[in-house]
Every structure is written in C-alpha cells, then in structure tokens.
CSV table of C-alpha atoms and ligand atoms in Angstrom, one decimal:
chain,number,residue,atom,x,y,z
A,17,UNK,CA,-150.8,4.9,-113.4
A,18,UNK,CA,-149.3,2.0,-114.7
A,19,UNK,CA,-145.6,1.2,-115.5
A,20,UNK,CA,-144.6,-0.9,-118.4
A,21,UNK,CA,-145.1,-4.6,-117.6
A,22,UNK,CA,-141.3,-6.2,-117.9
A,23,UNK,CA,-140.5,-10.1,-116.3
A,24,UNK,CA,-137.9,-7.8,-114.8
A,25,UNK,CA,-137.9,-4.7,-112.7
A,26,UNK,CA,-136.8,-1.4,-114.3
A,27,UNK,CA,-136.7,1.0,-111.7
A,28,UNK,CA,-134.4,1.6,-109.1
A,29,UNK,CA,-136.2,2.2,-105.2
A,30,UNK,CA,-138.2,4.9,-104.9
A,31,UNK,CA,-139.2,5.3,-108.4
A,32,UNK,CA,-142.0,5.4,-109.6
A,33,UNK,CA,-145.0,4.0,-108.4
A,34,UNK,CA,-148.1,2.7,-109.5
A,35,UNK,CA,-149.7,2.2,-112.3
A,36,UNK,CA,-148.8,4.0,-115.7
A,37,UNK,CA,-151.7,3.0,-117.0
A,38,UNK,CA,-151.7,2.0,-120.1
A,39,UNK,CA,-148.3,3.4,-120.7
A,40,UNK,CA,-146.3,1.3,-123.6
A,41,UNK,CA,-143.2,0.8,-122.3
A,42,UNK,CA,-140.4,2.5,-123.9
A,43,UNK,CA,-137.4,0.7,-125.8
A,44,UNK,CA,-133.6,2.1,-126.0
A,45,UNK,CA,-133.8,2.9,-129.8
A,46,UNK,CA,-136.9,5.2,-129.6
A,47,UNK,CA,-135.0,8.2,-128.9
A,48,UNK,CA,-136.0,11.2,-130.7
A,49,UNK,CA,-136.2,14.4,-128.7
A,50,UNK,CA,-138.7,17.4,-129.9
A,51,UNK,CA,-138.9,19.8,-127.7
A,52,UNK,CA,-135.9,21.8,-125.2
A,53,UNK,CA,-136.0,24.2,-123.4
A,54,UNK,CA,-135.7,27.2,-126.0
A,55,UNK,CA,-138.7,25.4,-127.6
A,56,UNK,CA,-140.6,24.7,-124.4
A,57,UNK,CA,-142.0,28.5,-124.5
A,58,UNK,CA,-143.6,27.3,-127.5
A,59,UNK,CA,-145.2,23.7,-126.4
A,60,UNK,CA,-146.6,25.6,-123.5
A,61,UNK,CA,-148.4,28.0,-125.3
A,62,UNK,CA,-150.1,25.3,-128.0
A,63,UNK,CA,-150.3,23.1,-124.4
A,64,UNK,CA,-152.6,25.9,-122.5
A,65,UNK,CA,-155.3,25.6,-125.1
A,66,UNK,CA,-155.4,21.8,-124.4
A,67,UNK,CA,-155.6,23.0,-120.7
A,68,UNK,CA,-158.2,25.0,-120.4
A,69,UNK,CA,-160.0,23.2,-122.5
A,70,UNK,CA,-160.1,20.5,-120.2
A,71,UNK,CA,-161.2,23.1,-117.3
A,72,UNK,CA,-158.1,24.5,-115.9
A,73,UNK,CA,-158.3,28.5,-115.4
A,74,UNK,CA,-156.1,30.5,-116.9
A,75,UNK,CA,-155.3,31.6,-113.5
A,76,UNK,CA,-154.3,28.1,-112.6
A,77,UNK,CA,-152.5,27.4,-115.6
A,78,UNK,CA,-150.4,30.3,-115.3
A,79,UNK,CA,-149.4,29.7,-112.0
A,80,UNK,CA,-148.6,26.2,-112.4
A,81,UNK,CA,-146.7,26.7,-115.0
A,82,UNK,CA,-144.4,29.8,-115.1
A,83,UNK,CA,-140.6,29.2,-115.1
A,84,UNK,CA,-141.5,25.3,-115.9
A,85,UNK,CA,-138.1,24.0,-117.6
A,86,UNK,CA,-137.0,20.6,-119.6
A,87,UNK,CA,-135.3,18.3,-117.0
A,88,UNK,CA,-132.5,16.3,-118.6
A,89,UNK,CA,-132.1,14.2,-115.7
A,90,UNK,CA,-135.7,13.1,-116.0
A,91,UNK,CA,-135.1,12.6,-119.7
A,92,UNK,CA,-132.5,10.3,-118.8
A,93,UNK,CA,-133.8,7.8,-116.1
A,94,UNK,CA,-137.0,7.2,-118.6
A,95,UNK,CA,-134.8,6.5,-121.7
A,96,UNK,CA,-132.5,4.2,-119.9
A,97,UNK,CA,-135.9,2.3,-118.2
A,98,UNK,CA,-135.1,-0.8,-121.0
A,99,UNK,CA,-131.6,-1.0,-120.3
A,100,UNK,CA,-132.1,-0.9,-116.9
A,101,UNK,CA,-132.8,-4.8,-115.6
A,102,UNK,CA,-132.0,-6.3,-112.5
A,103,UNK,CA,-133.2,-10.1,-111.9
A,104,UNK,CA,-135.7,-10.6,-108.9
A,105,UNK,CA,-133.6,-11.3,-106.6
A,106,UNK,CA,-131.4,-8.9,-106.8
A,107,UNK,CA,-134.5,-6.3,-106.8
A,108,UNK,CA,-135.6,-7.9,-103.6
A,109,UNK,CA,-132.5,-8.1,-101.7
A,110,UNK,CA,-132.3,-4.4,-102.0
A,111,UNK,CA,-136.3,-3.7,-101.4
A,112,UNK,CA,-136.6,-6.2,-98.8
A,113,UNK,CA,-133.3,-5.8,-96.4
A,114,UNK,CA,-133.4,-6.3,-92.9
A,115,UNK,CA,-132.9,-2.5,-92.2
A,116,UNK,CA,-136.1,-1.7,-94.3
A,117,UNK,CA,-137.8,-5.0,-92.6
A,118,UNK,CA,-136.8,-3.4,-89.2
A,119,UNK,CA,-137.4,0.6,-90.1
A,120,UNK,CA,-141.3,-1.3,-90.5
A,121,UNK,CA,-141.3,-2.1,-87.4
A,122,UNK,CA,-140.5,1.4,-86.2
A,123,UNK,CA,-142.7,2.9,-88.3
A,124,UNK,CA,-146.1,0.5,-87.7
A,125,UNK,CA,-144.9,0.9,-84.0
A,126,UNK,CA,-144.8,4.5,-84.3
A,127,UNK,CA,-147.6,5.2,-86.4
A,128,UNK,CA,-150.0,2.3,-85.1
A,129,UNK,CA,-153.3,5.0,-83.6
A,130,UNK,CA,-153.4,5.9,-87.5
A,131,UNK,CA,-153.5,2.3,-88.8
A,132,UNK,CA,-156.1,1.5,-86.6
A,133,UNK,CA,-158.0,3.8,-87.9
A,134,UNK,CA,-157.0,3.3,-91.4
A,135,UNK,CA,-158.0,-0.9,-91.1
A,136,UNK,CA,-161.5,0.2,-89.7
A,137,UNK,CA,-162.1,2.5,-92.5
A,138,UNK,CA,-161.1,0.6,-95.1
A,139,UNK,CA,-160.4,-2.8,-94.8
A,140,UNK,CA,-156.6,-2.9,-95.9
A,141,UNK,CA,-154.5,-4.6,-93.7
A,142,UNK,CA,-151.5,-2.4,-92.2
A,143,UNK,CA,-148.6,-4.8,-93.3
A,144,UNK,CA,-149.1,-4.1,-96.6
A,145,UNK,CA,-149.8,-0.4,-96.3
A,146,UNK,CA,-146.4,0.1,-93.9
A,147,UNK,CA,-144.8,-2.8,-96.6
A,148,UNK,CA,-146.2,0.1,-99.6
A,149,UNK,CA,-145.0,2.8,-98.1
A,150,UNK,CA,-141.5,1.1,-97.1
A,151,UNK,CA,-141.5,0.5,-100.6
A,152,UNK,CA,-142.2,3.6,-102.5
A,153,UNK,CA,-140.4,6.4,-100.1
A,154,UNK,CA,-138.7,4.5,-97.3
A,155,UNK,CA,-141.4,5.3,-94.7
A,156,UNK,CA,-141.6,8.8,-95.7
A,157,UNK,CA,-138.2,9.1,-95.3
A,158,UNK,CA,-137.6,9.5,-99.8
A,159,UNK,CA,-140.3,11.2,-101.6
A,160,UNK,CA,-138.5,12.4,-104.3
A,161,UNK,CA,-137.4,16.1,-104.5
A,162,UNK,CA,-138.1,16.9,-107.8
A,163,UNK,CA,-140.8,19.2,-109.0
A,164,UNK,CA,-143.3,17.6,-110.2
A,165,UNK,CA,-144.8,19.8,-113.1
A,166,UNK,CA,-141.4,19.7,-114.2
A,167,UNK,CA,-141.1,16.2,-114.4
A,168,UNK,CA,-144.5,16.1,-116.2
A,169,UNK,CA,-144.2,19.0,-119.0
A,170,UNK,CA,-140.5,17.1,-119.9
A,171,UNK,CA,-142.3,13.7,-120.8
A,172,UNK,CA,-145.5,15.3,-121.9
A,173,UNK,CA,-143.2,17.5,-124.3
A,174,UNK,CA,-141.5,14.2,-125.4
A,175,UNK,CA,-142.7,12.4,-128.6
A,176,UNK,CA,-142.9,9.0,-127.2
A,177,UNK,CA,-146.0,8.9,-123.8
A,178,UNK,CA,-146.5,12.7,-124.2
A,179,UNK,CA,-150.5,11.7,-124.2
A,180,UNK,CA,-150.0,9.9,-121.7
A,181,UNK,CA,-148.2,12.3,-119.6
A,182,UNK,CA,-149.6,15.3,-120.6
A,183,UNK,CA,-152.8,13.7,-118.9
A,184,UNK,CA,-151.4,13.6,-115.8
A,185,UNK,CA,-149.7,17.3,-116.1
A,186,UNK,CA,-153.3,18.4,-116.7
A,187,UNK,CA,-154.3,16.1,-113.7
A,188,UNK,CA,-151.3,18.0,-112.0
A,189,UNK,CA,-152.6,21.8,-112.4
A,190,UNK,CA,-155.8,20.4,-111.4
A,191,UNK,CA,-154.5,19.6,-108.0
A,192,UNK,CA,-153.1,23.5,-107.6
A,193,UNK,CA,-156.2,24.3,-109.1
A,194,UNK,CA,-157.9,22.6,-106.2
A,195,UNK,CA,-155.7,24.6,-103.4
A,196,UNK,CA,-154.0,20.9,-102.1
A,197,UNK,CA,-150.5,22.2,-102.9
A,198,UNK,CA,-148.7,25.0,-104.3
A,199,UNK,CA,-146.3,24.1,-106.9
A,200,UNK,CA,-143.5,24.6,-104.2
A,201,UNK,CA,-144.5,21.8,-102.7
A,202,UNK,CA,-145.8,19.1,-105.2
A,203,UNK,CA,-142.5,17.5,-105.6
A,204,UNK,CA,-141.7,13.9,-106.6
A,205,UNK,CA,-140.0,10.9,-108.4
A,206,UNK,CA,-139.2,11.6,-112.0
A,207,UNK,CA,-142.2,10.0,-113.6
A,208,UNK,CA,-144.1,12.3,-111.3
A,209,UNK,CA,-145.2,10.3,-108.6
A,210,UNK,CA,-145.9,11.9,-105.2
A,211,UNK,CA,-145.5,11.8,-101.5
A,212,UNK,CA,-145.1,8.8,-99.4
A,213,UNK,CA,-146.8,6.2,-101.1
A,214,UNK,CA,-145.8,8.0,-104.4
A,215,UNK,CA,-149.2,8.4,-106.2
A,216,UNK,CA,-149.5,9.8,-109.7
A,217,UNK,CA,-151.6,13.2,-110.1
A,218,UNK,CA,-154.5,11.2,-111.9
A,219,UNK,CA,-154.3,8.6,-109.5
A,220,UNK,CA,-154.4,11.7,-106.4
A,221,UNK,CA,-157.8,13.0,-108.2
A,222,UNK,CA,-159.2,9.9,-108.4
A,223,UNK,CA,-158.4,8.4,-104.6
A,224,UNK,CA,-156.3,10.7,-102.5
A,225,UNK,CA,-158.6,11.4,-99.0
A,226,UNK,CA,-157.9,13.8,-96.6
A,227,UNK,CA,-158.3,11.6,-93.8
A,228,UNK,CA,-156.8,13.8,-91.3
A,229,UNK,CA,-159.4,16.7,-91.7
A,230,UNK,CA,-157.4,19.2,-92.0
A,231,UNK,CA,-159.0,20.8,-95.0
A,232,UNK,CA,-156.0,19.2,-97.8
A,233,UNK,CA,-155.4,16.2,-98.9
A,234,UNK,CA,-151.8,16.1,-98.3
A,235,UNK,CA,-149.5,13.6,-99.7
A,236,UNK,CA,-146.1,15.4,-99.1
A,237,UNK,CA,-145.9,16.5,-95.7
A,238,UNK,CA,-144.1,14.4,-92.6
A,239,UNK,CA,-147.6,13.3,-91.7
A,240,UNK,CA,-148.0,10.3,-93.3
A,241,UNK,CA,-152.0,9.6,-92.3
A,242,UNK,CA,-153.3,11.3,-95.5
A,243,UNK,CA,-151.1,9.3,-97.9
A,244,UNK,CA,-151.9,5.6,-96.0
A,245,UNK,CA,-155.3,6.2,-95.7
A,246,UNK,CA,-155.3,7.3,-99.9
A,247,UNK,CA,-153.3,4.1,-100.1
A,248,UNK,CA,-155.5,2.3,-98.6
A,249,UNK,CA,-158.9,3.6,-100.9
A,250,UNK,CA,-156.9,2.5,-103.6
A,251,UNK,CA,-156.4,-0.7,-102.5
A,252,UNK,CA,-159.9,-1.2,-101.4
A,253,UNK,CA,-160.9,-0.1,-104.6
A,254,UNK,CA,-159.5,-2.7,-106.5
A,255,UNK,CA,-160.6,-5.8,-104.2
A,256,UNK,CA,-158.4,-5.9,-101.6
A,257,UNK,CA,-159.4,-9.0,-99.4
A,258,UNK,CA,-158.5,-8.5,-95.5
A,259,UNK,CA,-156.4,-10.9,-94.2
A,260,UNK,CA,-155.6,-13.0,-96.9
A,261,UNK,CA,-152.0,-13.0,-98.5
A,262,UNK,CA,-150.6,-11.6,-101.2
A,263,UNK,CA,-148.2,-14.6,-102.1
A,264,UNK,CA,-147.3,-17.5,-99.9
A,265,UNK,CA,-144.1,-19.6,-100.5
A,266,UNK,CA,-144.9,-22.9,-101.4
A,267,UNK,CA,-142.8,-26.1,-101.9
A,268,UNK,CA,-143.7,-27.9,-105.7
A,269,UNK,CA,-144.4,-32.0,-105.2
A,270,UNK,CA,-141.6,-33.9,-107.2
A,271,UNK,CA,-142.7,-34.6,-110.9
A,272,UNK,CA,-145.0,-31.3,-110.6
A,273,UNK,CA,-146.3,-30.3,-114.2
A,274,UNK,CA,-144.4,-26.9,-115.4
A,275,UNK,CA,-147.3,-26.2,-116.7
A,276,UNK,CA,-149.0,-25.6,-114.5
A,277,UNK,CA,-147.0,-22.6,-113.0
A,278,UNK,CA,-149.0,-20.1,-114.8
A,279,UNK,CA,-151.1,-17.1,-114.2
A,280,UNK,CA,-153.7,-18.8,-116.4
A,281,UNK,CA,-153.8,-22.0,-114.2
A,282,UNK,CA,-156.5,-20.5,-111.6
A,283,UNK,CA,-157.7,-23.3,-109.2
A,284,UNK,CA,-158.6,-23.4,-105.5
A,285,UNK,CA,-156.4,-23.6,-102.6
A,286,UNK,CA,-157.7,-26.9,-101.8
A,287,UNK,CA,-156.9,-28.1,-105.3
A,288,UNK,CA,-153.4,-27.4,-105.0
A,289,UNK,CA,-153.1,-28.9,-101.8
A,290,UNK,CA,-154.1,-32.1,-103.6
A,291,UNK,CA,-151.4,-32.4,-106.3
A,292,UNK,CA,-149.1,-31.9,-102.9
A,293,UNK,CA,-148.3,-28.5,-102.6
A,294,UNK,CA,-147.3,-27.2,-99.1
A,295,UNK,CA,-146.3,-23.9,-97.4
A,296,UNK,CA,-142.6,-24.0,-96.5
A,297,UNK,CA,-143.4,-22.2,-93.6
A,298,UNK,CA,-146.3,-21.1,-91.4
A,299,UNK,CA,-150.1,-21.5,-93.0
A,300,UNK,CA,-151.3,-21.7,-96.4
A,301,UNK,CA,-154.5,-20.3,-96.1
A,302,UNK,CA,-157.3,-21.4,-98.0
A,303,UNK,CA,-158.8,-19.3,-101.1
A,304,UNK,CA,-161.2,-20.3,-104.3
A,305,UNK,CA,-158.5,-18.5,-106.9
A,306,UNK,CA,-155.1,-19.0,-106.5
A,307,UNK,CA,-152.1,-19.8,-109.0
A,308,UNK,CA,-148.4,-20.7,-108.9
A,309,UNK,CA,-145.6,-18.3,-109.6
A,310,UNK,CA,-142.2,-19.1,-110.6
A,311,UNK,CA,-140.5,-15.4,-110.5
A,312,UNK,CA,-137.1,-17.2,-111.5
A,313,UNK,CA,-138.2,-20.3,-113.5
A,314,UNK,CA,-138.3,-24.0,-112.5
A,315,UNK,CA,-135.2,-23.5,-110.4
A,316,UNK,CA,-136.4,-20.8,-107.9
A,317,UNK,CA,-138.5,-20.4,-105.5
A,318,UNK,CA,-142.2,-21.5,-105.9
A,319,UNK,CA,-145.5,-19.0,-104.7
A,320,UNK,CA,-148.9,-19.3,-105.1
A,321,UNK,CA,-150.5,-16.3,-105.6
A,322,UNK,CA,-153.8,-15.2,-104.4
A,323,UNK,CA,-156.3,-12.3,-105.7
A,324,UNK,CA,-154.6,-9.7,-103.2
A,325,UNK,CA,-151.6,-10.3,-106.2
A,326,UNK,CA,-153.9,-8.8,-108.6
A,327,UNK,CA,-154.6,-6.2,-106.4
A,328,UNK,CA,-151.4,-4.7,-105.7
A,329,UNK,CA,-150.7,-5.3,-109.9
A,330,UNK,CA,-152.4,-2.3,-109.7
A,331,UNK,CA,-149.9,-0.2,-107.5
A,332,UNK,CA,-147.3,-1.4,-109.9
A,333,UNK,CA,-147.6,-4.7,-112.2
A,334,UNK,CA,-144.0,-6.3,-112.2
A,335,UNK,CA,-143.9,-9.4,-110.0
A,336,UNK,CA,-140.4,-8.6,-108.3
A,337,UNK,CA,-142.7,-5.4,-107.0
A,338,UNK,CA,-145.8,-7.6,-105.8
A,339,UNK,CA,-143.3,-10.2,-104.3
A,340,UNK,CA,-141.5,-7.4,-102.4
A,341,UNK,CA,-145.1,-6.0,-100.7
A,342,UNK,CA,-145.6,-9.2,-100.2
A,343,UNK,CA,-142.5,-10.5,-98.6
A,344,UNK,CA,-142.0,-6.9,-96.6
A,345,UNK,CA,-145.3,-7.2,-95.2
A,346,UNK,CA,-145.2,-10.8,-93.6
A,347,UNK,CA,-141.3,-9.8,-92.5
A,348,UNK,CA,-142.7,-6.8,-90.7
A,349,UNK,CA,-145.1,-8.9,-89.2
A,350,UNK,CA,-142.8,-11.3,-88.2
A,351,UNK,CA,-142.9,-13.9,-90.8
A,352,UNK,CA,-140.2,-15.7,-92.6
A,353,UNK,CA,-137.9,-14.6,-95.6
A,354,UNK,CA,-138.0,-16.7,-98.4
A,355,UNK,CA,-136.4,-20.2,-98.1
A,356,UNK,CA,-135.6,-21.3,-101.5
A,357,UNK,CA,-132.2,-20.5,-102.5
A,358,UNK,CA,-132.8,-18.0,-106.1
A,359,UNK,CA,-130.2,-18.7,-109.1
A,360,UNK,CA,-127.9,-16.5,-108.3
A,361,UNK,CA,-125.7,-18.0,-111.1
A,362,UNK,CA,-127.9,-16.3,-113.8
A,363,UNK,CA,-127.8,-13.0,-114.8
A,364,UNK,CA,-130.6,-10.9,-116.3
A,365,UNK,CA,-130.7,-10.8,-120.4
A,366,UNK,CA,-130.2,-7.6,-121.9
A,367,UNK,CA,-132.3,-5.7,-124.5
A,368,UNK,CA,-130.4,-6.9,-126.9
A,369,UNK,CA,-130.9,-10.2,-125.6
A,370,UNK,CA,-134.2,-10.3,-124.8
A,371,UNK,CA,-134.7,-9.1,-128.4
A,372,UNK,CA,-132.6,-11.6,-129.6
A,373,UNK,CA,-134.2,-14.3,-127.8
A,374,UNK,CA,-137.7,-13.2,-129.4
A,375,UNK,CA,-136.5,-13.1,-133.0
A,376,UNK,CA,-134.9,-16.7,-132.2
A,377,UNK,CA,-138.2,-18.1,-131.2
A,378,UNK,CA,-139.9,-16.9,-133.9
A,379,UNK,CA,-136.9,-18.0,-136.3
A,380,UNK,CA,-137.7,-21.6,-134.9
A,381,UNK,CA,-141.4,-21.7,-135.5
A,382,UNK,CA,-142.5,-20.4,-131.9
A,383,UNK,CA,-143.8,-16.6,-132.6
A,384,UNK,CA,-143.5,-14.3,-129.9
A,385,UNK,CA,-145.9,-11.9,-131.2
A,386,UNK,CA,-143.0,-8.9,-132.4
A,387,UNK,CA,-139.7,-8.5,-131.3
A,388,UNK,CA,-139.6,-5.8,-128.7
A,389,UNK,CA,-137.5,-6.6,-125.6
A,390,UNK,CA,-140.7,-6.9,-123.6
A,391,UNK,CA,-140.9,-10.7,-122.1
A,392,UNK,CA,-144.7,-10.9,-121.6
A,393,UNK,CA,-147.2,-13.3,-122.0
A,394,UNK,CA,-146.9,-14.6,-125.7
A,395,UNK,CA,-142.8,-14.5,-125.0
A,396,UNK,CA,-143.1,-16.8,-122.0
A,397,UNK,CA,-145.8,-19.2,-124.3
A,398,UNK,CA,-143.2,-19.3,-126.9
A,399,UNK,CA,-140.5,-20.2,-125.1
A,400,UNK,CA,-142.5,-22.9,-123.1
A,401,UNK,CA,-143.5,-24.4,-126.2
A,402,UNK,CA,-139.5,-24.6,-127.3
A,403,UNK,CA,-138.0,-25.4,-124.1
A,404,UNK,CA,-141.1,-28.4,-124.9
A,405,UNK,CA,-139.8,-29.3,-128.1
A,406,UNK,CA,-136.0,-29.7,-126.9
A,407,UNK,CA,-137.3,-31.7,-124.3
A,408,UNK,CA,-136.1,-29.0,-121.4
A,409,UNK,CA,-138.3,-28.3,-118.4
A,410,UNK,CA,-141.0,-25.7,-119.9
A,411,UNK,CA,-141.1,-23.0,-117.2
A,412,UNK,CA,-140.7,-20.1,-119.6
A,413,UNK,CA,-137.9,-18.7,-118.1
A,414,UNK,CA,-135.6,-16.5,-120.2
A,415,UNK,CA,-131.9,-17.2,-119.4
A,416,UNK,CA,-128.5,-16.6,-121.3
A,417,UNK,CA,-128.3,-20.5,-121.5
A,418,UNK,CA,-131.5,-20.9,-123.1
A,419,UNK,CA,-130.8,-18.0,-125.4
A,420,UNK,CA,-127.3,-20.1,-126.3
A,421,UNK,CA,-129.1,-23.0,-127.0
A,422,UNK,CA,-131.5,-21.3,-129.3
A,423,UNK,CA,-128.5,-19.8,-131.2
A,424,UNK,CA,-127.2,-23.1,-132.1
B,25,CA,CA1,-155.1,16.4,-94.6
C-alpha cells in the first residue's frame, strides 16, 4: 500500500490510505485507456486464470466477480491524482480543523474501554490511532461507499498500475474467499481502500485482527475495535515507539544552516538542542534519531521529526499526511496547533510547473534525475544546489518565484 510520494498532497480526505506500495505515481499525459466495459467480459476471463492460479476457487472467483463493471468515476479521481495539488497548509487546515480536533475528543471519549485495550496489546498510543482514524474516514463516520472489487478490476484493467492493482483485486477475492465479507459489504475509497482506517486488501491479509472475537475480522461495520486494533498491528509492525512524537514544532536559532533541514541530517535530540533549537511549545523530548523538516521551505514552520515519522510513512508517505497525524493527535490530546505562520502568499506549482522547474534545473547544470512532475529527493538536491549558486537561502523549496527566477 503505498501512494505516490509527491512534496504535495494529491488526495482529497478520505482517500486513499496507506501505502501503495511501490506504486509509480501516475502523470496527467499517461492516459491510454484499454479495457471498458464491453471489453471487461474479456479481461475477466484471461484475469481468472491469473486467479486461480494464485489459489482462488473458482467458486470464489465467481462470486466475487459476477456483474463487476468499469467505474468511470474511479478512472477519473486516479488520472486527475497529478493535477490535483494543494500546498501543506491548505491540506492541513482542512485535515486538522477544530470540528475534526473536537469529533476526537468524542470519539477517544466514547470509545476509550477499546483503546485501553488496544494500548496494552500493542503498544500504539491512542492519539495517533483516534488522529488515523480521524484522518482516513472521519471517525468511522466516511468509509467510502464504493464497491471495492469494482474499484480494483477498473485500475487492474488499466494499462498504467494494473500489476499493481490486480494484486490487490486478487488479495480482494481472497478476503471473500476467507468468509470476512461478502462482496456487498467490502466497500471503499476509489483506490480500494477499506473501512475506518481505510486499509488496502493486501494490507487486510497481511495485518487486519479480529480483535473483537467475533469470528471476522471486520473493517466496515459501525464497530470500530477491529479496524483500531488492525491499525494498530500495523503500526507496531513497523517500529512504532510508545510515547514518543511523531513531529514536534521547533523554533530554528538565527543563522541556522539550511542544510541541515534534511531527512538525511540524522542526529540526536541532544545534538539539536545544542546548535539552539527549542520546542515552541510544551516538551521536546529527547530521542537518538531525529531530523528537521521544513514542509513549506525556510519561511514556514520548522519540525523535527522523530522515527514515529518514519513509521506512519508507512500509512501514507507524503509529509502534509504525517504532519496532520501528527498535529491531530497532540490537538486531541490537548496540545497546541502549530504557531508559525505558513506562506500563505505562495501557491502550489502545477505539473506543468513542477515539470518545468525540473527541465530548468537541469538546463542550468543541476540534474534532477528526469523531468516528471514528481519533486522528490534528487529535485529538492538540485534546487538546493541552485538556490546555492544564486546565493538564495538553499531550503529546496519549489515556488513560482523560484521557478521565475530560473526562467530568466
Ligand atoms: Ca471481529
């Protein structure tokens, strides 16, 4: 399950979820459309050899998939994913509000016997589980409604991730197989993620628990203890440390080295405290790994990051996500909002722009490594190493003014 890594968020609220693993993100040209619905009869039949090859029945398959159809709608959120940018801030005034900060409340209040429960058994603090679930569904409250194995035959039928998502239809039928849902009730996001804390099918094989005994492992129903405790082995799973943050807001010292903002730039707790950073507000708790985060460049707020970052990376890996767990955990708990005022003059680039700005630094002598929208890790390098050269504070930052600059 992983989504495509982008500086900037690409999916609206209760999208999808979670890691797509491994899923190359998808760009606005790359449109090429194989299969419809007259043709699906035909991609089903060379599809149920695949199947039952990879042990479902042909009882199973049968079920699952009669009266399967191509979903346009479905074919339309993930070809508009590229175009679809908002900055960080605007993501987290919308995923973090003070109605969803207050419905946490409610719903830790209301659902706090489970959580105890959940915290002894796995070690995941609740704030972040309530902040998850907040997150992906709204406390339970937006699931998605749309059937699942349709969602997955449409992008597995698709030319661009149909390996990809053809895996998790076959992870999908494996779950009926199993006798957790009926294809009724597996419904979903578009991408086909599921239930409360949306979980893809492969990820629901893997880590889904049925933690209130009652014989399924149900992600869907109003119940929400089978989905927070699955949550909650997945977090475990991948490290989660109890009690430590996520991300802490952190004032920079003046003079502090741009540089050093970088996911690269591991160093204690105690180290950072030394070249003067300090929370803004409350404790900065003390850690062996930890780096600084600029999520809007040198003019926004300031973070440092601790491993429990990397951990929820693996829920969904865009920082605007991780920064919303984080920041809708410690305001459920009580903690402050972020106090840094965010650019709100600047806008998010484009595609085209983000394109642009690649085939720019690379025109100049910084190479980004291709030209395809995507603002990752060699893109951020490049532009340090410009913003360097012109003298500009290198924080790697992609802006309409810097693209300007680069122009001329
Ligand atoms: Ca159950």
């Amino acid at each position: 399950m992983r989504f495509p890594v982008l500086l900037c968020l690409l999916f609206p609220l209760a999208a999808p979820a979670q890691t797509f693993e491994a899923m190359p993100a998808p760009s606005p040209q790359d449109v090429t459309m194989t299969v419809t619905q007259d043709s699906l009869p035909a991609w089903i039949a060379a599809f149920r050899d695949r199947a039952l090859a990879a042990g479902i029945s042909a009882a199973s398959f049968d079920a699952g998939m009669a009266g399967r159809r191509i979903r346009a709608d479905v074919l339309d959120r993930d070809r508009n994913q590229a175009e679809f940018v908002r900055t960080v801030w605007a993501y987290l005034d919308r995923a973090v509000s003070a109605e969803r900060v207050a419905a946490g409340r409610m719903a830790l209040a209301r659902t706090g016997a489970a959580f105890d429960r959940i915290e002894a058994a796995y070690g995941v603090d609740r704030s972040v589980l309530a902040a998850i679930w907040g997150l992906e569904s709204d406390y339970g409250a937006v699931k998605g409604d749309i059937p699942v194995l349709d969602a997955l035959v449409t992008l597995a039928a698709d030319t661009r991730r149909g390996a990809y998502f053809e895996g998790e239809l076959i992870a999908a039928l494996t779950i009926l197989q199993h006798g957790d849902a009926s294809p009724a009730r597996m419904t979903g996001s578009w991408a086909g993620a599921m239930g409360h804390t949306q979980f893809m099918p492969s990820t629901y094989l893997r880590f889904a628990v049925d933690f209130d005994q009652d014989g399924r492992r149900d992600l869907w129903g109003a119940d929400p203890r089978d989905a927070l405790a699955s949550t909650a082995a997945y977090l475990a799973h991948w490290g989660w440390t109890r009690g430590q943050p996520v991300a802490v807001e952190v004032r920079l010292p003046p003079g502090f080295d741009l540089l050093l903002a970088d996911v690269k730039v591991v160093r204690s707790v105690a180290d950072w405290r030394a070249l003067g950073l300090a929370p803004v507000a409350g404790d900065l708790p003390g850690g062996p790994e930890s780096w600084v985060l600029l999520p809007a460049g040198a003019r926004g707020p300031a973070f440092l990051a601790y491993p429990n970052f990397r951990v929820i990376e693996r829920y969904n890996p865009a920082d605007a996500y991780v920064l919303a767990v984080s920041q809708l955990a410690r305001q459920i708990l009580g903690g402050a909002a972020v106090q840094a005022a965010w650019p709100r003059d600047l806008r998010a680039l484009t595609y085209d722009e983000r394109v642009a700005l690649q085939r720019g630094l690379t025109a100049a002598g910084f190479p980004t490594g291709g030209a395809d929208g995507r603002i990752g890790p060699k893109t951020v390098a490049a532009l340090r190493a410009w913003q360097l050269a012109r003298s500009l504070p290198p924080d790697g930052f992609p802006t309409p003014d810097l693209l300007a600059r680069l122009g001329r």
